[in-house]
Tab-separated table of C-alpha atoms in Angstrom:
chain	number	residue	atom	x	y	z
A	1	MET	CA	46.253	15.691	-43.497
A	2	SER	CA	49.792	16.577	-44.703
A	3	LYS	CA	50.570	16.882	-48.222
A	4	ILE	CA	52.387	14.639	-47.763
A	5	SER	CA	50.004	12.553	-45.764
A	6	LEU	CA	48.135	13.070	-49.380
A	7	LYS	CA	50.007	12.013	-51.818
A	8	SER	CA	50.606	9.450	-50.309
A	9	TYR	CA	46.752	7.882	-49.665
A	10	TYR	CA	46.118	8.321	-53.621
A	11	VAL	CA	49.005	6.129	-54.030
A	12	TYR	CA	48.030	3.967	-51.956
A	13	TYR	CA	44.420	4.835	-53.259
A	14	ASP	CA	45.065	4.029	-56.992
A	15	ARG	CA	46.925	0.867	-56.182
A	16	TYR	CA	44.033	-0.343	-54.765
A	17	VAL	CA	41.321	0.327	-56.689
A	18	SER	CA	43.661	-0.882	-59.967
A	19	LEU	CA	43.619	-4.099	-57.839
A	20	LEU	CA	39.281	-3.288	-57.162
A	21	ILE	CA	38.840	-3.232	-61.020
A	22	PHE	CA	41.104	-6.540	-61.792
A	23	TYR	CA	38.584	-8.640	-59.318
A	24	LEU	CA	34.696	-6.845	-60.871
A	25	LYS	CA	36.607	-7.819	-64.178
A	26	LYS	CA	35.181	-11.582	-62.963
A	27	LYS	CA	31.905	-11.964	-65.358
A	28	ALA	CA	30.023	-12.812	-61.193
A	29	ALA	CA	32.280	-10.754	-58.720
A	30	ALA	CA	30.791	-7.120	-60.072
A	31	PRO	CA	27.103	-7.730	-60.199
A	32	ALA	CA	27.217	-9.491	-56.734
A	33	ILE	CA	29.353	-6.760	-54.755
A	34	LEU	CA	26.875	-3.856	-56.883
A	35	SER	CA	23.853	-6.045	-55.545
A	36	LEU	CA	25.634	-5.294	-51.784
A	37	LEU	CA	26.026	-3.067	-52.091
A	38	LEU	CA	22.799	-1.625	-53.350
A	39	LEU	CA	21.223	-3.036	-50.356
A	40	SER	CA	23.101	-1.513	-47.722
A	41	VAL	CA	21.741	1.210	-49.061
A	42	PHE	CA	18.169	0.593	-49.134
A	43	ILE	CA	17.946	-1.686	-46.050
A	44	PRO	CA	18.345	0.551	-43.848
A	45	SER	CA	16.513	3.703	-45.676
A	46	TYR	CA	13.071	2.188	-44.099
A	47	ARG	CA	14.439	3.041	-40.756
A	48	ILE	CA	12.758	6.958	-41.008
A	49	ALA	CA	9.333	4.617	-40.883
A	50	TYR	CA	9.579	4.270	-37.709
A	51	VAL	CA	10.830	7.382	-36.038
A	52	GLU	CA	9.323	8.956	-33.250
A	53	ASP	CA	8.927	12.493	-32.665
A	54	SER	CA	11.513	14.297	-30.569
A	55	ASP	CA	9.166	15.580	-26.697
A	56	ASN	CA	12.541	18.279	-26.950
A	57	LEU	CA	10.872	21.656	-26.915
A	58	PHE	CA	14.173	22.451	-28.190
A	59	SER	CA	14.651	20.140	-31.184
A	60	ILE	CA	13.609	22.111	-34.287
A	61	THR	CA	14.533	18.796	-36.989
A	62	ARG	CA	12.024	16.901	-38.433
A	63	LYS	CA	11.928	12.785	-38.802
A	64	SER	CA	12.965	12.965	-42.573
A	65	ASP	CA	12.810	14.886	-45.624
A	66	PHE	CA	10.781	12.973	-46.798
A	67	GLU	CA	8.120	14.074	-43.799
A	68	ASP	CA	8.187	18.139	-45.263
A	69	TYR	CA	7.038	17.173	-49.020
A	70	PHE	CA	4.141	14.076	-46.150
A	71	ILE	CA	2.931	17.340	-44.502
A	72	ALA	CA	2.795	19.659	-48.114
A	73	SER	CA	0.670	17.683	-49.089
A	74	GLN	CA	-2.070	16.313	-46.429
A	75	THR	CA	-1.984	20.227	-45.912
A	76	LEU	CA	-2.816	20.931	-49.668
A	77	ALA	CA	-5.501	18.253	-49.834
A	78	ARG	CA	-7.147	19.846	-46.988
A	79	GLY	CA	-6.642	22.683	-49.156
A	80	ALA	CA	-4.881	24.917	-47.303
A	81	ASP	CA	-1.392	26.423	-47.542
A	82	PRO	CA	1.850	23.823	-47.066
A	83	TYR	CA	3.133	27.544	-47.546
A	84	LYS	CA	2.436	28.725	-44.457
A	85	MET	CA	2.265	31.705	-45.088
A	86	GLU	CA	0.264	32.691	-42.487
A	87	ASP	CA	1.479	31.333	-39.891
A	88	LEU	CA	5.130	32.636	-41.058
A	89	GLU	CA	3.067	36.163	-40.769
A	90	GLN	CA	1.992	36.003	-37.806
A	91	LEU	CA	5.491	34.309	-35.779
A	92	LYS	CA	6.602	37.675	-36.877
A	93	LYS	CA	4.096	39.047	-34.745
A	94	GLN	CA	2.901	38.560	-32.151
A	95	PHE	CA	6.220	36.659	-30.882
A	96	VAL	CA	8.712	39.203	-28.834
A	97	TRP	CA	10.663	39.303	-26.512
A	98	GLU	CA	9.140	39.747	-23.327
A	99	ASP	CA	7.458	36.246	-24.414
A	100	LEU	CA	11.085	34.172	-23.073
A	101	GLY	CA	8.435	34.914	-19.192
A	102	SER	CA	6.178	32.229	-20.638
A	103	PHE	CA	6.987	29.225	-19.987
A	104	LYS	CA	3.983	28.332	-22.793
A	105	LYS	CA	3.949	30.737	-24.721
A	106	ILE	CA	7.486	29.735	-26.535
A	107	LYS	CA	6.153	26.184	-26.576
A	108	ASP	CA	3.573	26.960	-28.835
A	109	PHE	CA	5.884	29.201	-30.492
A	110	MET	CA	7.951	26.507	-30.998
A	111	LYS	CA	5.267	23.657	-32.156
A	112	ARG	CA	4.560	25.878	-35.096
A	113	VAL	CA	8.152	27.168	-35.603
A	114	LYS	CA	8.580	23.271	-36.726
A	115	ARG	CA	5.917	23.134	-39.651
A	116	ALA	CA	6.367	26.776	-40.486
A	117	GLY	CA	8.891	27.124	-43.488
A	118	THR	CA	10.061	24.233	-44.255
A	119	TYR	CA	8.274	23.418	-46.933
A	120	LEU	CA	10.133	25.084	-49.918
A	121	TYR	CA	9.728	23.427	-52.925
A	122	PRO	CA	7.280	24.496	-55.801
A	123	PRO	CA	3.349	22.742	-55.418
A	124	LEU	CA	4.412	19.939	-57.859
A	125	THR	CA	5.920	17.391	-55.244
A	126	ALA	CA	2.902	17.996	-52.945
A	127	PHE	CA	0.719	17.286	-55.382
A	128	LEU	CA	2.624	14.206	-56.962
A	129	LEU	CA	1.706	13.214	-53.069
A	130	LEU	CA	-1.973	13.244	-52.987
A	131	PRO	CA	-2.055	9.820	-52.929
A	132	VAL	CA	-0.732	8.776	-49.722
A	133	SER	CA	-1.660	12.033	-48.038
A	134	GLY	CA	-4.695	9.940	-45.900
A	135	MET	CA	-1.862	7.511	-45.145
A	136	SER	CA	-0.335	7.218	-41.388
A	137	TYR	CA	3.127	9.115	-41.744
A	138	GLN	CA	3.849	5.690	-40.672
A	139	GLN	CA	3.004	3.896	-44.282
A	140	ALA	CA	2.851	6.207	-46.849
A	141	THR	CA	7.811	7.014	-45.934
A	142	VAL	CA	7.459	2.380	-46.321
A	143	VAL	CA	4.954	3.301	-50.015
A	144	PHE	CA	8.321	6.257	-51.361
A	145	GLN	CA	10.733	4.256	-49.825
A	146	SER	CA	9.910	1.869	-52.043
A	147	VAL	CA	9.071	3.931	-55.498
A	148	SER	CA	12.681	6.019	-54.730
A	149	ILE	CA	14.302	2.361	-54.529
A	150	LEU	CA	11.911	1.053	-58.250
A	151	MET	CA	13.550	4.811	-59.103
A	152	PHE	CA	16.902	3.841	-58.072
A	153	LEU	CA	17.172	0.591	-59.867
A	154	LEU	CA	15.359	2.113	-62.747
A	155	PHE	CA	16.859	4.973	-63.140
A	156	LEU	CA	20.215	1.315	-63.235
A	157	LEU	CA	19.222	-0.224	-65.404
A	158	ILE	CA	18.775	2.730	-68.327
A	159	LEU	CA	22.150	2.799	-67.735
A	160	TYR	CA	23.506	-0.863	-68.701
A	161	ARG	CA	21.217	-0.202	-71.277
A	162	HIS	CA	23.138	2.632	-73.013
A	163	THR	CA	26.187	0.113	-73.011
A	164	GLY	CA	23.992	-1.040	-76.158
A	165	ARG	CA	24.890	-4.474	-74.183
A	166	SER	CA	23.425	-7.834	-73.553
A	167	GLY	CA	24.391	-9.670	-69.896
A	168	PHE	CA	27.609	-9.157	-68.063
A	169	ALA	CA	28.710	-5.514	-69.633
A	170	PRO	CA	31.866	-5.390	-68.066
A	171	GLU	CA	31.511	-0.600	-68.986
A	172	PHE	CA	27.423	-1.064	-67.116
A	173	PHE	CA	28.884	-2.823	-64.372
A	174	ILE	CA	32.276	-1.868	-63.719
A	175	PRO	CA	31.822	1.772	-63.872
A	176	ALA	CA	28.804	1.571	-61.045
A	177	VAL	CA	30.397	-0.196	-58.447
A	178	LEU	CA	33.615	2.015	-58.302
A	179	THR	CA	30.859	5.140	-58.580
A	180	THR	CA	28.119	3.264	-56.098
A	181	LEU	CA	31.583	3.787	-53.540
A	182	LEU	CA	32.925	7.240	-54.238
A	183	LEU	CA	29.518	8.426	-54.119
A	184	TYR	CA	28.017	5.755	-50.686
A	185	ASN	CA	27.784	8.016	-47.852
A	186	PHE	CA	25.212	10.115	-50.457
A	187	LEU	CA	23.564	7.288	-51.948
A	188	ALA	CA	23.163	6.227	-48.557
A	189	GLY	CA	21.860	10.236	-46.509
A	190	ASN	CA	19.690	10.841	-49.848
A	191	PHE	CA	17.356	7.041	-48.988
A	192	LEU	CA	18.147	8.046	-44.982
A	193	HIS	CA	17.165	11.163	-45.139
A	194	GLY	CA	13.746	10.621	-47.365
A	195	ASN	CA	14.747	13.000	-50.507
A	196	VAL	CA	14.357	12.992	-54.292
A	197	LEU	CA	17.606	12.109	-55.596
A	198	SER	CA	15.680	8.642	-56.954
A	199	PHE	CA	13.623	11.289	-59.286
A	200	LEU	CA	15.827	13.642	-59.856
A	201	LEU	CA	19.098	10.626	-61.495
A	202	ILE	CA	15.480	9.214	-63.630
A	203	LEU	CA	14.660	12.830	-65.350
A	204	VAL	CA	17.561	13.679	-66.395
A	205	GLY	CA	19.722	11.335	-66.873
A	206	GLY	CA	16.623	9.555	-69.429
A	207	GLY	CA	15.657	13.144	-70.163
A	208	LEU	CA	19.763	13.680	-70.818
A	209	PHE	CA	20.058	10.496	-72.952
A	210	LEU	CA	16.925	10.881	-74.773
A	211	SER	CA	17.518	14.710	-76.198
A	212	PHE	CA	20.614	13.979	-77.957
A	213	ARG	CA	18.664	11.401	-79.535
A	214	GLU	CA	18.110	13.026	-83.201
A	215	GLU	CA	14.696	12.059	-83.447
A	216	LYS	CA	13.578	15.545	-82.488
A	217	VAL	CA	10.054	14.658	-81.267
A	218	LEU	CA	12.858	12.660	-78.681
A	219	SER	CA	14.978	15.168	-77.993
A	220	ALA	CA	12.444	17.169	-76.822
A	221	ALA	CA	10.520	14.757	-74.717
A	222	GLY	CA	13.923	14.206	-72.670
A	223	GLY	CA	13.827	18.121	-71.992
A	224	PHE	CA	10.638	17.413	-71.151
A	225	LEU	CA	11.519	15.475	-68.792
A	226	ILE	CA	14.799	17.751	-67.378
A	227	GLY	CA	11.840	20.344	-66.717
A	228	ILE	CA	9.819	18.347	-64.885
A	229	ALA	CA	13.277	17.699	-62.954
A	230	VAL	CA	13.703	21.413	-62.827
A	231	VAL	CA	9.958	21.500	-60.779
A	232	ILE	CA	10.309	19.050	-58.959
A	233	LYS	CA	14.513	20.461	-57.352
A	234	VAL	CA	15.055	23.737	-59.001
A	235	THR	CA	19.239	23.183	-58.838
A	236	PRO	CA	18.427	20.675	-62.647
A	237	VAL	CA	17.843	23.799	-64.484
A	238	PHE	CA	21.437	23.841	-64.725
A	239	PHE	CA	21.605	21.287	-66.699
A	240	GLY	CA	20.293	23.693	-69.781
A	241	LEU	CA	23.589	24.408	-69.768
A	242	VAL	CA	24.468	21.191	-71.318
A	243	LEU	CA	21.710	21.524	-73.891
A	244	LEU	CA	22.972	24.683	-74.572
A	245	GLY	CA	26.535	23.585	-74.877
A	246	ARG	CA	25.464	20.638	-77.292
A	247	LYS	CA	23.482	22.065	-79.481
A	248	ARG	CA	20.562	19.904	-78.545
A	249	PHE	CA	17.505	22.890	-79.641
A	250	PHE	CA	14.504	20.812	-79.315
A	251	SER	CA	15.661	19.067	-75.642
A	252	ILE	CA	15.499	22.822	-74.289
A	253	ALA	CA	11.855	24.510	-75.867
A	254	GLY	CA	11.117	20.411	-74.493
A	255	MET	CA	12.577	21.557	-71.665
A	256	GLY	CA	10.897	25.233	-70.876
A	257	ALA	CA	7.213	22.889	-71.223
A	258	GLY	CA	7.914	21.020	-68.750
A	259	VAL	CA	8.531	23.892	-66.159
A	260	LEU	CA	5.394	25.078	-67.826
A	261	ALA	CA	4.155	21.900	-67.470
A	262	GLY	CA	5.144	20.404	-63.930
A	263	PHE	CA	3.837	24.559	-62.485
A	264	LEU	CA	0.890	23.917	-63.680
A	265	LEU	CA	-0.093	20.586	-63.486
A	266	PRO	CA	-1.246	21.330	-59.809
A	267	SER	CA	-3.912	23.589	-61.634
A	268	VAL	CA	-5.692	20.232	-61.910
A	269	TYR	CA	-6.551	19.238	-58.141
A	270	THR	CA	-6.773	23.327	-56.571
A	271	GLY	CA	-7.727	25.010	-59.408
A	272	PHE	CA	-5.671	27.946	-61.879
A	273	ASP	CA	-6.316	30.414	-59.620
A	274	GLU	CA	-5.772	28.883	-55.883
A	275	ASN	CA	-2.321	27.409	-58.220
A	276	LEU	CA	-1.069	30.447	-58.978
A	277	VAL	CA	-2.139	31.741	-55.001
A	278	LEU	CA	0.303	28.775	-54.080
A	279	LEU	CA	3.308	29.803	-57.166
A	280	ASN	CA	2.762	33.102	-55.849
A	281	ASN	CA	3.365	31.630	-52.042
A	282	TRP	CA	6.680	29.845	-53.077
A	283	TYR	CA	8.281	32.848	-54.960
A	284	ASN	CA	7.822	34.875	-52.127
A	285	LEU	CA	9.159	32.331	-49.191
A	286	ILE	CA	12.029	31.439	-51.801
A	287	ILE	CA	12.786	33.697	-53.791
A	288	GLY	CA	11.741	37.226	-51.495
A	289	SER	CA	12.262	36.199	-47.564
A	290	TYR	CA	15.614	33.583	-48.448
A	291	SER	CA	17.226	36.423	-50.878
A	292	LYS	CA	16.892	39.155	-47.935
A	293	ILE	CA	18.760	36.713	-45.615
A	294	GLY	CA	21.716	36.112	-47.116
A	295	PHE	CA	23.143	33.126	-45.498
A	296	VAL	CA	19.073	30.304	-45.323
A	297	ARG	CA	20.154	26.997	-42.879
A	298	PRO	CA	24.417	27.382	-42.611
A	299	TRP	CA	24.570	23.815	-40.921
A	300	ALA	CA	27.645	21.988	-40.564
A	301	ASN	CA	26.380	19.417	-42.905
A	302	ASN	CA	25.628	22.607	-45.753
A	303	GLN	CA	28.415	22.521	-48.604
A	304	SER	CA	27.065	25.323	-50.588
A	305	ILE	CA	29.351	27.980	-50.903
A	306	ALA	CA	26.773	30.026	-48.980
A	307	ALA	CA	26.936	27.785	-45.544
A	308	MET	CA	30.768	27.579	-46.409
A	309	ILE	CA	30.762	31.906	-45.665
A	310	GLY	CA	28.491	31.693	-42.951
A	311	LYS	CA	30.655	29.078	-40.622
A	312	LEU	CA	33.973	30.386	-41.674
A	313	PHE	CA	32.139	34.539	-40.486
A	314	VAL	CA	29.152	34.606	-39.233
A	315	PHE	CA	28.693	34.101	-35.267
A	316	GLY	CA	25.923	31.450	-35.144
A	317	SER	CA	25.717	29.603	-38.237
A	318	ASP	CA	25.423	26.645	-36.665
A	319	ALA	CA	25.713	25.510	-32.258
A	320	LYS	CA	28.754	23.875	-32.792
A	321	GLN	CA	31.030	26.904	-34.528
A	322	VAL	CA	32.846	27.683	-31.061
A	323	LEU	CA	34.167	24.373	-30.095
A	324	TYR	CA	36.006	23.807	-33.722
A	325	GLY	CA	36.933	27.527	-33.243
A	326	LEU	CA	34.727	28.874	-35.276
A	327	PRO	CA	33.558	31.751	-36.622
A	328	LEU	CA	37.325	33.256	-37.560
A	329	PHE	CA	38.094	36.485	-36.853
A	330	SER	CA	35.004	36.765	-34.554
A	331	GLY	CA	35.435	39.882	-32.660
A	332	GLY	CA	34.895	41.686	-36.089
A	333	PHE	CA	31.445	40.431	-37.359
A	334	ASP	CA	28.323	40.320	-36.528
A	335	VAL	CA	24.675	38.564	-37.142
A	336	THR	CA	23.150	42.125	-37.730
A	337	GLY	CA	25.887	44.793	-38.603
A	338	GLU	CA	26.715	46.477	-41.893
A	339	ARG	CA	29.945	43.532	-41.923
A	340	THR	CA	27.556	40.662	-42.783
A	341	SER	CA	25.996	42.977	-45.376
A	342	PHE	CA	30.198	42.741	-46.877
A	343	LEU	CA	29.748	38.652	-46.607
A	344	ILE	CA	26.773	38.844	-47.733
A	345	SER	CA	28.233	40.488	-50.549
A	346	VAL	CA	30.544	38.595	-50.837
A	347	THR	CA	28.514	35.213	-52.263
A	348	ARG	CA	26.473	36.888	-54.408
A	349	THR	CA	29.390	37.725	-56.462
A	350	ILE	CA	31.030	34.205	-56.129
A	351	ASN	CA	28.448	32.656	-57.017
A	352	LEU	CA	27.552	34.492	-60.515
A	353	ILE	CA	31.294	34.034	-60.972
A	354	LEU	CA	31.046	30.058	-61.012
A	355	PHE	CA	27.643	31.458	-62.634
A	356	ALA	CA	29.151	33.174	-65.252
A	357	ALA	CA	31.741	30.454	-66.127
A	358	ALA	CA	29.190	27.222	-66.681
A	359	ILE	CA	27.067	29.940	-68.370
A	360	ALA	CA	30.778	31.206	-70.442
A	361	VAL	CA	31.833	27.302	-70.595
A	362	SER	CA	28.071	26.523	-72.622
A	363	ILE	CA	27.968	28.962	-75.190
A	364	LEU	CA	32.323	28.323	-75.505
A	365	SER	CA	31.751	24.635	-76.512
A	366	LEU	CA	28.325	25.884	-78.785
A	367	VAL	CA	31.328	28.401	-80.868
A	368	ARG	CA	33.156	25.187	-80.695
A	369	ASN	CA	31.121	22.836	-81.617
A	370	PHE	CA	27.684	24.469	-84.054
A	371	ARG	CA	29.509	23.196	-87.367
A	372	LYS	CA	29.586	18.831	-85.517
A	373	LYS	CA	27.851	16.602	-86.176
A	374	ILE	CA	27.476	15.955	-81.296
A	375	HIS	CA	26.969	12.756	-79.702
A	376	LEU	CA	27.218	12.387	-76.152
A	377	ASP	CA	31.106	12.437	-75.391
A	378	GLU	CA	33.865	13.538	-73.737
A	379	GLY	CA	33.035	16.512	-73.899
A	380	ALA	CA	28.917	16.595	-73.078
A	381	VAL	CA	29.819	14.775	-70.049
A	382	HIS	CA	32.665	16.644	-68.464
A	383	LEU	CA	29.721	19.849	-69.629
A	384	MET	CA	27.192	17.440	-66.424
A	385	PHE	CA	29.825	17.187	-64.098
A	386	LEU	CA	30.320	21.564	-65.041
A	387	ALA	CA	26.527	22.133	-64.694
A	388	ALA	CA	25.859	19.786	-61.078
A	389	LEU	CA	29.179	21.218	-59.130
A	390	ALA	CA	27.045	24.966	-60.107
A	391	SER	CA	23.744	24.246	-59.042
A	392	LEU	CA	25.462	22.392	-55.050
A	393	LEU	CA	27.736	25.746	-55.201
A	394	THR	CA	25.364	28.043	-55.985
A	395	ALA	CA	22.257	26.534	-54.115
A	396	GLY	CA	21.176	27.996	-50.713
A	397	VAL	CA	21.789	24.300	-49.173
A	398	SER	CA	23.335	21.643	-49.714
A	399	TRP	CA	23.178	18.333	-47.896
A	400	TYR	CA	26.328	16.557	-47.985
A	401	HIS	CA	23.809	14.394	-50.035
A	402	ALA	CA	22.900	16.298	-52.558
A	403	TYR	CA	26.038	15.679	-54.288
A	404	GLY	CA	24.366	12.024	-55.343
A	405	ILE	CA	23.772	13.824	-58.332
A	406	LEU	CA	27.058	13.616	-59.652
A	407	PHE	CA	26.766	9.967	-60.127
A	408	LEU	CA	25.203	10.618	-63.952
A	409	PRO	CA	28.969	12.899	-65.329
A	410	ILE	CA	31.152	10.300	-62.928
A	411	PHE	CA	29.459	6.824	-63.366
A	412	LEU	CA	29.530	8.135	-68.091
A	413	ARG	CA	32.687	9.052	-67.594
A	414	LEU	CA	33.892	5.823	-65.786
A	415	LYS	CA	32.726	4.028	-69.597
A	416	MET	CA	34.047	5.792	-71.736
A	417	HIS	CA	37.432	5.302	-69.532
A	418	PHE	CA	37.217	1.846	-69.863
A	419	ASN	CA	36.386	2.153	-73.549
A	420	ASN	CA	39.829	2.958	-74.487
A	421	LEU	CA	39.268	6.631	-73.311
A	422	PRO	CA	41.627	7.589	-70.063
A	423	LEU	CA	40.588	9.476	-67.164
A	424	ARG	CA	44.074	12.430	-66.867
A	425	LYS	CA	44.642	12.972	-63.753
A	426	GLY	CA	43.518	15.290	-62.695
A	427	GLU	CA	39.943	13.482	-63.620
A	428	LYS	CA	41.293	10.808	-61.000
A	429	ILE	CA	42.829	13.136	-57.937
A	430	SER	CA	39.197	14.825	-58.208
A	431	TYR	CA	37.891	11.511	-57.842
A	432	PHE	CA	40.271	10.871	-55.234
A	433	LEU	CA	39.449	13.646	-53.827
A	434	VAL	CA	35.606	13.446	-53.910
A	435	SER	CA	35.519	9.577	-52.676
A	436	ILE	CA	37.194	11.141	-49.149
A	437	PHE	CA	34.232	12.122	-48.104
A	438	GLY	CA	31.508	10.404	-50.459
A	439	LEU	CA	33.139	7.082	-48.576
A	440	PHE	CA	36.467	7.108	-46.200
A	441	SER	CA	34.400	9.058	-43.788
A	442	LEU	CA	32.878	6.680	-43.171
A	443	LEU	CA	36.324	6.128	-40.770
A	444	PHE	CA	36.940	9.294	-39.753
A	445	GLY	CA	35.978	9.508	-36.078
A	446	LYS	CA	32.895	11.851	-35.362
A	447	TYR	CA	35.213	15.205	-34.584
A	448	PHE	CA	36.817	15.412	-36.975
A	449	ASN	CA	34.170	14.660	-40.066
A	450	GLU	CA	32.223	17.547	-38.190
A	451	ALA	CA	35.331	19.703	-38.445
A	452	LEU	CA	36.264	18.830	-42.218
A	453	ALA	CA	32.325	19.788	-42.048
A	454	LEU	CA	32.104	23.312	-40.370
A	455	TYR	CA	34.834	24.440	-41.840
A	456	SER	CA	34.389	22.805	-45.073
A	457	ILE	CA	36.113	21.269	-46.814
A	458	PHE	CA	34.343	19.722	-48.964
A	459	THR	CA	32.793	22.111	-50.793
A	460	PHE	CA	36.511	24.218	-51.224
A	461	ILE	CA	37.566	21.212	-52.843
A	462	CYS	CA	34.742	21.262	-54.564
A	463	ALA	CA	34.820	24.475	-56.211
A	464	GLY	CA	38.639	23.454	-56.964
A	465	ILE	CA	36.743	20.419	-59.262
A	466	PHE	CA	35.032	23.045	-60.426
A	467	VAL	CA	37.627	24.927	-61.423
A	468	TYR	CA	39.935	21.975	-63.438
A	469	THR	CA	36.515	20.587	-65.411
A	470	ALA	CA	36.325	24.315	-66.807
A	471	GLY	CA	40.261	25.062	-67.456
A	472	LEU	CA	40.032	21.797	-69.239
A	473	PHE	CA	37.407	23.393	-72.413
A	474	LEU	CA	40.821	25.479	-72.297
A	475	ARG	CA	43.466	23.325	-72.996
A	476	GLU	CA	41.592	20.688	-75.060
A	477	LYS	CA	42.472	21.069	-78.121
A	478	ASN	CA	38.727	20.988	-79.072
A	479	GLY	CA	37.071	21.941	-75.962
A	480	PHE	CA	34.692	20.305	-75.341
């Protein structure tokens, strides 16, 4: 896409959005369109309950992300280790290159690899799924998907109540339709993979709304919910920067209590000592092992900084690299050499810069607004957007569908737009660029989409949006 054509696409995009908003203002149109969009996301998501195991010996794919959580829960119910650390250690010791001559050993190795090291979360998620651990995969998936859909609808209800209106509320329905369209692929991908986005949205969204209440108990309760989200998936910890930047100190304390409770809750089933063993295994698997690797699952759809550098410069990051002219400078880098170690250092440096930038904006926001009465205003929404982007870009693994967490800040900013706080041109362009991957990639061919994914174009775009959003703090008179 040339610069001129991209600009032309944006002009047409802006016109069509204006036309869509015109029709959405009709009383029945927006609720009907939102319902159709959500049904088109929810109904196909049940397909993962009927996916068959692959007969391909060398396939290490799973039926869904939920399968990882489900198997971990079944393993926990048996009193075993869901992280399978012993299997991982034995695989390291037992498999040698001479085994490549034995089909039986290869088959056994691939079966064990398929299940080892796939559950990457603290014990809480496996513990919460214990009620369905005795079901078949198909039954458990139907239950999980139904609850996930219910949580997303409840999240939308919270957003609706936040508008303070009853009946048809344009301040809710129009932003809800536009946000769903902008992030359609990401939302659909989350449900099609059986991921936990709905639970994160309701915990983080509900937690942030409560955090901005003046009652100290409610503010702390809001932080507690965000803390639980952190234990389900670590990346929501970045939303603590929103609490810090808007001086929600009781919420920060509540967040700490939520994290502690989330870590300790599985002790109810496993016992305290066994839970500590599981937490230690999780720490060793994620912080210990994966931190040494540098590039974790740097496959095409992984749109993190680490995956981007892996795909662009490290041979073997994705099976289709070579088909698209990657890695760049392939003659100069190898998987185990010193130059790859240099790339790992570069990745960590970039991530550290993003960390530092997000923390700096949060602290400066705190300093600038320390004597002001804080509300859930535009500045808070920008901090949410910044925190979400930082969490996604710096994570080892951020699939496209993980970017569905942007639903909350984008919705809130669009709501403010329709409440007489117009979007800046830079914000409109940012949302347009996100929509290329969140919606319009449905119109692209497979080859073009794979090229965009392997070259991590979306990662570059989100990094640019991160810089722009941070820059708003410096340019605005009152900052965030």
